[in-house]
Short mmCIF file of C-alpha atoms in Angstrom, two decimals:
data_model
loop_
_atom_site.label_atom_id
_atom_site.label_comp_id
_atom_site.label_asym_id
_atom_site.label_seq_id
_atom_site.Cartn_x
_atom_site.Cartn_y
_atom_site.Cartn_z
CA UNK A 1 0.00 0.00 0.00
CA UNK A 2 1.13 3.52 -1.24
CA UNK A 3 1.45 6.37 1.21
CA UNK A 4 1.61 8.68 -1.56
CA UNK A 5 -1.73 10.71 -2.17
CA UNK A 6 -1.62 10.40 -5.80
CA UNK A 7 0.16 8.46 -8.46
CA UNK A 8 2.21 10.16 -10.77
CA UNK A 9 1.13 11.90 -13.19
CA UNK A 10 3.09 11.60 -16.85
CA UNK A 11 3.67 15.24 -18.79
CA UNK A 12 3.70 15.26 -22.26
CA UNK A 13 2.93 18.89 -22.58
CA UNK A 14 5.51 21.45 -22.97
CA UNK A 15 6.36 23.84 -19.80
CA UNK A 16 5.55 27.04 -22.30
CA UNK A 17 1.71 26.30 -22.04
CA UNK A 18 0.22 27.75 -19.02
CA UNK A 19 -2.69 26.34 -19.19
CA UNK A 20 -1.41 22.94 -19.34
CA UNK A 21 0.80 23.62 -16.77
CA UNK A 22 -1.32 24.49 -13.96
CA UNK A 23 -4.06 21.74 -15.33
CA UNK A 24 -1.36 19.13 -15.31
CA UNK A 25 0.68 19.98 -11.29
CA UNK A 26 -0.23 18.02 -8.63
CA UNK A 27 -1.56 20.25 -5.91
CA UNK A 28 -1.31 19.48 -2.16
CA UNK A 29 -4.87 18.32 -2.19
CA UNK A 30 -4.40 16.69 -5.87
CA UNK A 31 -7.32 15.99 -8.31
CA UNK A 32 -9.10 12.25 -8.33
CA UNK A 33 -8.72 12.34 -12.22
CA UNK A 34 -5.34 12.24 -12.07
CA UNK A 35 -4.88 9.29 -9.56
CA UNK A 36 -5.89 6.57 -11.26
CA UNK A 37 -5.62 4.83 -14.62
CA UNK A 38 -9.27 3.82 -15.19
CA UNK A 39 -9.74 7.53 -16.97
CA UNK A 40 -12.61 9.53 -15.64
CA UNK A 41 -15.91 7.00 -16.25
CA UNK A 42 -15.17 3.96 -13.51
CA UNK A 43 -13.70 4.53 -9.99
CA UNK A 44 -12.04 1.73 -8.22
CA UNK A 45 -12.78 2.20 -4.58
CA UNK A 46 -11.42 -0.25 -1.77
CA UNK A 47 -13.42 0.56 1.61
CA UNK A 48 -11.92 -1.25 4.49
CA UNK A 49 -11.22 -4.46 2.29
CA UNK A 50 -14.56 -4.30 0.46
CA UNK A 51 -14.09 -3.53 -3.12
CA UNK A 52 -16.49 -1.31 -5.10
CA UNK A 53 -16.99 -0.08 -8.72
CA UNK A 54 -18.70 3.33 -9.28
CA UNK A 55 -18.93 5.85 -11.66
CA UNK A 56 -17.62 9.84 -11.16
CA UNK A 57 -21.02 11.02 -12.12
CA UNK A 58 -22.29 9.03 -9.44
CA UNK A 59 -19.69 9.68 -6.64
CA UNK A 60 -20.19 13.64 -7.40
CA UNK A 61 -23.72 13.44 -7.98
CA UNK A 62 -24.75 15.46 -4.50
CA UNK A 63 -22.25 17.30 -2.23
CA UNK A 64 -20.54 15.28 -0.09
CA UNK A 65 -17.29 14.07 1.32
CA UNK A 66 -17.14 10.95 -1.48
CA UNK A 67 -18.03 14.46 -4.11
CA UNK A 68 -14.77 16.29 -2.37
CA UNK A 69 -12.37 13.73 -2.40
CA UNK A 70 -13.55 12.58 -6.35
CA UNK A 71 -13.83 16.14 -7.65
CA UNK A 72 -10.37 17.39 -6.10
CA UNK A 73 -11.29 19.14 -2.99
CA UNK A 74 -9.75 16.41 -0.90
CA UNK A 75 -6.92 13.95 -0.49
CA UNK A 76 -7.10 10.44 -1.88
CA UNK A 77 -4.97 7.68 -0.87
CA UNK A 78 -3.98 4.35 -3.74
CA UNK A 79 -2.52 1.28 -3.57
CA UNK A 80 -0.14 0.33 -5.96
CA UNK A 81 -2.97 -1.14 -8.28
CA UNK A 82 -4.79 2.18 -8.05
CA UNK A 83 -7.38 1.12 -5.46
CA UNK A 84 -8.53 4.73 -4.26
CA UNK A 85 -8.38 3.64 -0.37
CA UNK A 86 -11.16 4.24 2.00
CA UNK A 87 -10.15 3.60 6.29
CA UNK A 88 -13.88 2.39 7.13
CA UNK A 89 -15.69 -0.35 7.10
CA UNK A 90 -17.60 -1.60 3.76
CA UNK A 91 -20.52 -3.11 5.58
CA UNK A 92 -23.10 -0.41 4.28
CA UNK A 93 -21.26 0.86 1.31
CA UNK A 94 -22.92 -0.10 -0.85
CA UNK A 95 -26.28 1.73 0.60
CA UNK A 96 -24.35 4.84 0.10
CA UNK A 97 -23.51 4.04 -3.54
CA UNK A 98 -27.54 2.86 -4.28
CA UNK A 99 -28.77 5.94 -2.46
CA UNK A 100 -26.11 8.06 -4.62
CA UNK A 101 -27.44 6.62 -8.10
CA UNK A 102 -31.27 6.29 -7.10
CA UNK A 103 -32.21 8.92 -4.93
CA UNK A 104 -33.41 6.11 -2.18
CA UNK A 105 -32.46 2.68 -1.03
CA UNK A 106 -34.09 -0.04 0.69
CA UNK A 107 -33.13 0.15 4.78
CA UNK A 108 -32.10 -3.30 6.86
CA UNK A 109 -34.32 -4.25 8.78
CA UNK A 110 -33.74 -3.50 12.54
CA UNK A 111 -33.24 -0.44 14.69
CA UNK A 112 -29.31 -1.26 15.43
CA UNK A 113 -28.68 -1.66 11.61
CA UNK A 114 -30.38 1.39 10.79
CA UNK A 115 -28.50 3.15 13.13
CA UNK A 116 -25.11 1.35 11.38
CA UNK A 117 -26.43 2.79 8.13
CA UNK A 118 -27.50 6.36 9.64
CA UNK A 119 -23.26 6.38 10.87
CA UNK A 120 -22.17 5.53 7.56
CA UNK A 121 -24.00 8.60 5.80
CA UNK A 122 -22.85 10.85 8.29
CA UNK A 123 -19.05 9.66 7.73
CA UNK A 124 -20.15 10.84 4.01
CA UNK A 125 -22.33 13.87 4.26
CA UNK A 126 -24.58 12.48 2.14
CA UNK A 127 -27.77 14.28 3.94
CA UNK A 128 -30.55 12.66 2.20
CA UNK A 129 -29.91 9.03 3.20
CA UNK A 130 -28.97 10.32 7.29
CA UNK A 131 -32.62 12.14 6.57
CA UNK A 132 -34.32 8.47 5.32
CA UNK A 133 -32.77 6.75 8.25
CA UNK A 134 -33.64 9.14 10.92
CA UNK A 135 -37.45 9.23 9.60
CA UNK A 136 -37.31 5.62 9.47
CA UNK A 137 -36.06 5.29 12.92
CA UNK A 138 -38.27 7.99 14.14
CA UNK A 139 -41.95 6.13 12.65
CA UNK A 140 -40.75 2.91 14.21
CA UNK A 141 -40.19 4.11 17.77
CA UNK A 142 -43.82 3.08 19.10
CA UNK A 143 -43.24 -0.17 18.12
CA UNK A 144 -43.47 -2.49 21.51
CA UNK A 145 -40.04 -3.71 22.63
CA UNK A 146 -40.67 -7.73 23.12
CA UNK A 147 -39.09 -7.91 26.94
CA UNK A 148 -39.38 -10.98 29.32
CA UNK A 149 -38.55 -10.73 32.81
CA UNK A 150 -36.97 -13.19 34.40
CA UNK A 151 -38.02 -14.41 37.92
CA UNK A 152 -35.64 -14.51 40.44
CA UNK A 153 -37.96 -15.19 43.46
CA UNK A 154 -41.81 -16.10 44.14
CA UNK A 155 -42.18 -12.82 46.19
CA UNK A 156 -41.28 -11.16 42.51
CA UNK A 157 -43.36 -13.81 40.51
CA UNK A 158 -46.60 -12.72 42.83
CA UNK A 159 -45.95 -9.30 42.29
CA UNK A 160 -45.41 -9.40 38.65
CA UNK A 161 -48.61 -11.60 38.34
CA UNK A 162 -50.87 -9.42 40.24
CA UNK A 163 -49.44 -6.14 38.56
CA UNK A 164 -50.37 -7.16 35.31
CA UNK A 165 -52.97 -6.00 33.12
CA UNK A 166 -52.78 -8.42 30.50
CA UNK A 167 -52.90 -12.33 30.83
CA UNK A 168 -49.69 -14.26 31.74
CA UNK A 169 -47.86 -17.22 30.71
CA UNK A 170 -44.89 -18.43 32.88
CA UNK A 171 -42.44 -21.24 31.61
CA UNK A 172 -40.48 -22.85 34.27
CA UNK A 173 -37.62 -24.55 32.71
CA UNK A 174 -34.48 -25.81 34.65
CA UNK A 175 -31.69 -27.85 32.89
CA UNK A 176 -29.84 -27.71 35.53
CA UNK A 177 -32.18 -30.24 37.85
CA UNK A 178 -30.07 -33.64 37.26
CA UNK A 179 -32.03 -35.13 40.45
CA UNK A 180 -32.78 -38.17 37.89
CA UNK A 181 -31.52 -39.16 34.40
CA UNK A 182 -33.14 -37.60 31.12
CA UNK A 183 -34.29 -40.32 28.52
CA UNK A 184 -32.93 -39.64 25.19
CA UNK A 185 -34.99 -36.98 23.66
CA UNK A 186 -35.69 -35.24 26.77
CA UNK A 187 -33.34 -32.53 26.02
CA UNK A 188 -34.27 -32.08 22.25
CA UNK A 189 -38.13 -31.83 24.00
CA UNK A 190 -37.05 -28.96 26.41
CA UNK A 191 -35.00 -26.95 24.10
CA UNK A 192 -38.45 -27.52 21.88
CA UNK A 193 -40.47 -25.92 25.08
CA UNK A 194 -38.30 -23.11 25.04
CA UNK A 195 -37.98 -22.07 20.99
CA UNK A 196 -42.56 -22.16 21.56
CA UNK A 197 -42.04 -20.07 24.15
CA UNK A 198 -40.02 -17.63 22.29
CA UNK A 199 -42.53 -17.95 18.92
CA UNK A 200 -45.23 -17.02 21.19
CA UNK A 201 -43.23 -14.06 23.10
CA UNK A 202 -43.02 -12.60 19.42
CA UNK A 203 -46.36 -13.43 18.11
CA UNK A 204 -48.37 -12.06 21.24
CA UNK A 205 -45.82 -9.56 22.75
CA UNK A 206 -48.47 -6.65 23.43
CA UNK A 207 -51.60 -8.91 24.09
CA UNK A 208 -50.02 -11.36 26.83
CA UNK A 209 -47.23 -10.57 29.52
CA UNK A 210 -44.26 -13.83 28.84
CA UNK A 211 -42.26 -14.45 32.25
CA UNK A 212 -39.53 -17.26 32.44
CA UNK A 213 -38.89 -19.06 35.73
CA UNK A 214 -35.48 -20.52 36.25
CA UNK A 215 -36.48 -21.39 40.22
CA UNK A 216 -38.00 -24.15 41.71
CA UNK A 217 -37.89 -28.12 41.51
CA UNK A 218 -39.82 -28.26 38.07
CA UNK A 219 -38.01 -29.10 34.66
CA UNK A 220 -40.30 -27.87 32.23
CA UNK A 221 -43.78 -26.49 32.79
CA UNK A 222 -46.26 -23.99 31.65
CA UNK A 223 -48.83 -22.15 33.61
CA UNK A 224 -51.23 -19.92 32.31
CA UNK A 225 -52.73 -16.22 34.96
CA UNK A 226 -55.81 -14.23 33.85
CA UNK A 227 -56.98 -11.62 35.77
CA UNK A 228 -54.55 -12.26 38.67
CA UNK A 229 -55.54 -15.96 39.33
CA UNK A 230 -54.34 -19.36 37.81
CA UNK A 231 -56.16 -20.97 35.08
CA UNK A 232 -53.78 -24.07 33.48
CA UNK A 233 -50.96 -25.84 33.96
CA UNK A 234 -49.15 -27.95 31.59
CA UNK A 235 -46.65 -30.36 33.19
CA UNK A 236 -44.13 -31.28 30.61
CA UNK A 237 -42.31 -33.77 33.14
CA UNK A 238 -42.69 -37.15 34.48
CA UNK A 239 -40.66 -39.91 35.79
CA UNK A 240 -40.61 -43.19 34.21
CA UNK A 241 -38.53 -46.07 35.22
CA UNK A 242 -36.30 -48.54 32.91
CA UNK A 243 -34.58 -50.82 33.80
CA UNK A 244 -35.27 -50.56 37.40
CA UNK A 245 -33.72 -46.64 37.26
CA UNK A 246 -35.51 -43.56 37.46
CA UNK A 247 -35.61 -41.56 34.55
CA UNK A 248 -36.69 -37.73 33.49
CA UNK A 249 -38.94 -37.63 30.79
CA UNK A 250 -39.80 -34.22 29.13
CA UNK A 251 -42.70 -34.15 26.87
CA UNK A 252 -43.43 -31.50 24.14
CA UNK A 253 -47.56 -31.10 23.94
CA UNK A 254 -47.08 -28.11 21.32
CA UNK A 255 -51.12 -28.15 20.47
CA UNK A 256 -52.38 -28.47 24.21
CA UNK A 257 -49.62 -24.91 24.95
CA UNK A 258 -50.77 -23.13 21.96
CA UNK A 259 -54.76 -24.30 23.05
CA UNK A 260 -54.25 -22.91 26.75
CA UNK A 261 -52.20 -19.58 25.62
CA UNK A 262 -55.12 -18.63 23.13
CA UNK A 263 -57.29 -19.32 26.66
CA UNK A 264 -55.73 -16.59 28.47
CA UNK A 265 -56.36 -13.94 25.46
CA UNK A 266 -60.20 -13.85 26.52
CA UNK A 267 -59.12 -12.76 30.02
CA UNK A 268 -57.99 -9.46 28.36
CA UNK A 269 -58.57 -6.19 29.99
CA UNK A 270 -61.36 -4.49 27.62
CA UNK A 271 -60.79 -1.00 27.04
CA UNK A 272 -62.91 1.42 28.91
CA UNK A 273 -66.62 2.26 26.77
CA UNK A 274 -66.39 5.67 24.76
CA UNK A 275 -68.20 7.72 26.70
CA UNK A 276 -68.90 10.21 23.69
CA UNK A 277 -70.65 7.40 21.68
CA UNK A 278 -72.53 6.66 24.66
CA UNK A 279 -73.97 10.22 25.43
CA UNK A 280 -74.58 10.38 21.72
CA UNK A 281 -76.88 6.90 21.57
CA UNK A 282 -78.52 7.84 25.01
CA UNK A 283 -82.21 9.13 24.92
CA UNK A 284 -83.08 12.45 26.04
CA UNK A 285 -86.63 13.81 25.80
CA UNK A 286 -87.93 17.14 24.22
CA UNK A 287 -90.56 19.39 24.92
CA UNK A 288 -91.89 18.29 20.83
CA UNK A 289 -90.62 15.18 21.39
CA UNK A 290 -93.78 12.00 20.90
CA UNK A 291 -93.63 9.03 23.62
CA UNK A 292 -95.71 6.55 24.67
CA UNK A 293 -97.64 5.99 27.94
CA UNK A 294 -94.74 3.43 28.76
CA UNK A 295 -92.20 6.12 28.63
CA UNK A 296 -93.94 8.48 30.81
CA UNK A 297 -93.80 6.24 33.54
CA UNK A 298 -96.53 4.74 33.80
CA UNK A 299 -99.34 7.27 32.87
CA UNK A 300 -98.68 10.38 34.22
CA UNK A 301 -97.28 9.18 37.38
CA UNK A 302 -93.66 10.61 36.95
CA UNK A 303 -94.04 14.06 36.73
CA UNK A 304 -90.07 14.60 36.26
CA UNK A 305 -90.15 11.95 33.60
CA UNK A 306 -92.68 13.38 30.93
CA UNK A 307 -91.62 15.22 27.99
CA UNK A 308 -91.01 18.78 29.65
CA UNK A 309 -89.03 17.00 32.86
CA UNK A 310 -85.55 17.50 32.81
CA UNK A 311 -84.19 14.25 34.01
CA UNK A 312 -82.53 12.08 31.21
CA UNK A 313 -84.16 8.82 31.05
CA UNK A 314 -81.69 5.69 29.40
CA UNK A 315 -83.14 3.04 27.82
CA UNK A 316 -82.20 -0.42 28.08
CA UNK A 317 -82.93 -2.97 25.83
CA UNK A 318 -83.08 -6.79 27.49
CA UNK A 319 -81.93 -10.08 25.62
CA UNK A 320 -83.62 -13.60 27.14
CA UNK A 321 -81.50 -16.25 25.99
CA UNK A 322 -82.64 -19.77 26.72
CA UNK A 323 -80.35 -21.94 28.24
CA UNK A 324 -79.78 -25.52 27.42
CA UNK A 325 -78.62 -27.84 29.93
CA UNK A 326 -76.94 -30.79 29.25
CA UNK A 327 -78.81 -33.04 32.13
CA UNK A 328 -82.89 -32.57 33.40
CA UNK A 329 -82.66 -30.64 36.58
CA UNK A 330 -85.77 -30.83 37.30
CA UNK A 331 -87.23 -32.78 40.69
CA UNK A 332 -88.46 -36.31 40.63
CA UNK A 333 -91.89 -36.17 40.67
CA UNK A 334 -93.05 -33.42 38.70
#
């Protein structure tokens, strides 16, 4: 690798044209165009090992640091093949070059690569793609972080479980209890325990509170809190014996966990009514207003209740629905 900032430069004009002359010198800050032997159309660019191929009219397209250092303005480093040399890392690049030629590029996904991306185009100046990733990160913000707590004592368990708004599911799991043997796909059962658990974290992060339990005697099981109180359990353990030995066995009941965690979604805490589309479908009565004899209590009985009273009278509209019951309850005998 070259320390020089440009590679010479051959002069084939003669010294008595001044216009040549001061085109042709190689300044302190020297010109890109005459650091490399590509000509002016392709630029060979090697950014922290990553090599890239881009055009001047690209790199110069919108003011930036890429524009000063390929337009003359700035100092450009080669290596002897005529690699223009760039000390950072290639990662995102090439988001910098599509932005450059498009106008707008397609972001990772994920706050922390954003963020990568968002570094990179403020190591360039290049203002419109730090603009894109800042508005990208900004309209994502509100979006619910998925966060389990982990348990580290039953006084903390209760509290978290009483707290909570929203239905829980708990998964104790303990690979550390060797009290007996596993049987052969124990293990392969519990790590299955724990990817569900993690599917379901994702799937129902802002509808269900997750907590994982690494206390206690159990191995693997599930238990299911709506409204404070316990609904479900699923034990995932038992202990079977072979060969006159006790052994762990861990099941995986994947249907019965997804059954009981769709349970605990219909102990959800409703939102409160709207009161405005309450007071909007509530009855009031007017002074021109018609009702019927039913309305005005009765007959004339309620004198605050007829049309020119001022109390506001709601109306309630009862359902019967018949039960069935699935065995005669009535008495012998009748």
């Amino acid at each position: 690798m070259s320390g020089d900032s440009c590679l010479p430069q051959r002069h084939t004009h003669s010294a008595s044209s001044s216009s040549t002359t001061s085109s042709s010198a190689c300044p302190k800050t020297c010109s890109y165009r005459g650091a490399v032997g590509l000509g002016n159309k392709y630029v060979r660019i090697n950014v922290g090992g990553s090599l890239f191929y881009a055009t001047l009219q690209v790199l110069t397209r919108q003011n930036s640091m890429l524009k000063a250092m390929f337009s003359g303005q700035k100092e450009v480093f080669t290596d002897k093949d005529g690699w223009i040399l760039i000390d950072r890392s290639g990662k995102h690049f090439g988001s910098v070059l599509c932005f450059l030629r498009d106008g707008t590029v397609a972001l990772p996904k994920g706050r922390q690569a954003v963020q990568e991306v968002l570094a990179e185009a403020k190591y360039y100046d290049v203002q419109g793609l730090a603009e894109l990733c800042q508005n990208t990160m900004q309209d994502n913000k509100e979006l619910p972080m998925c966060v389990i707590p982990v348990v580290t004592s039953r006084k903390e368990e209760e509290k978290l479980i009483q707290s909570s708004t929203k239905p829980v599911v708990k998964l104790v799991y303990n690979r550390s209890n060797n009290k007996y043997s596993y049987t052969s796909n124990s293990d392969d059962n519990l790590l299955k325990n724990i990817e569900l658990f993690d599917r379901l974290s994702l799937s129902f992060n802002g509808r269900v509170l997750f907590i994982k339990d690494v206390i206690g005697d159990e191995i693997c099981c599930w238990s299911f809190y709506g409204q404070g109180r316990k609904l479900a359990e699923v034990c995932c353990t038992s202990i079977v014996y072979a060969t006159e030995k006790k052994q762990t066995k861990v099941e995986f009941p994947e249907a019965r966990i997804y059954e009981e965690t769709l349970n605990t979604l219909l102990y959800e805490t409703m939102p409160p009514p709207d009161t405005v589309l309450l007071e909007a479908t509530r009855r009031s009565f007017t002074s021109c207003g018609s009702h019927s004899e039913e309305e005005d209590g009765g007959g004339g009985g309620g004198g605050g209740g007829g049309p020119g009273g001022a109390e506001l009278r709601e109306r309630v509209r009862r359902i019967h629905v018949k039960r069935y019951s699935t065995y005669d309850d009535r008495q012998l005998g009748h």
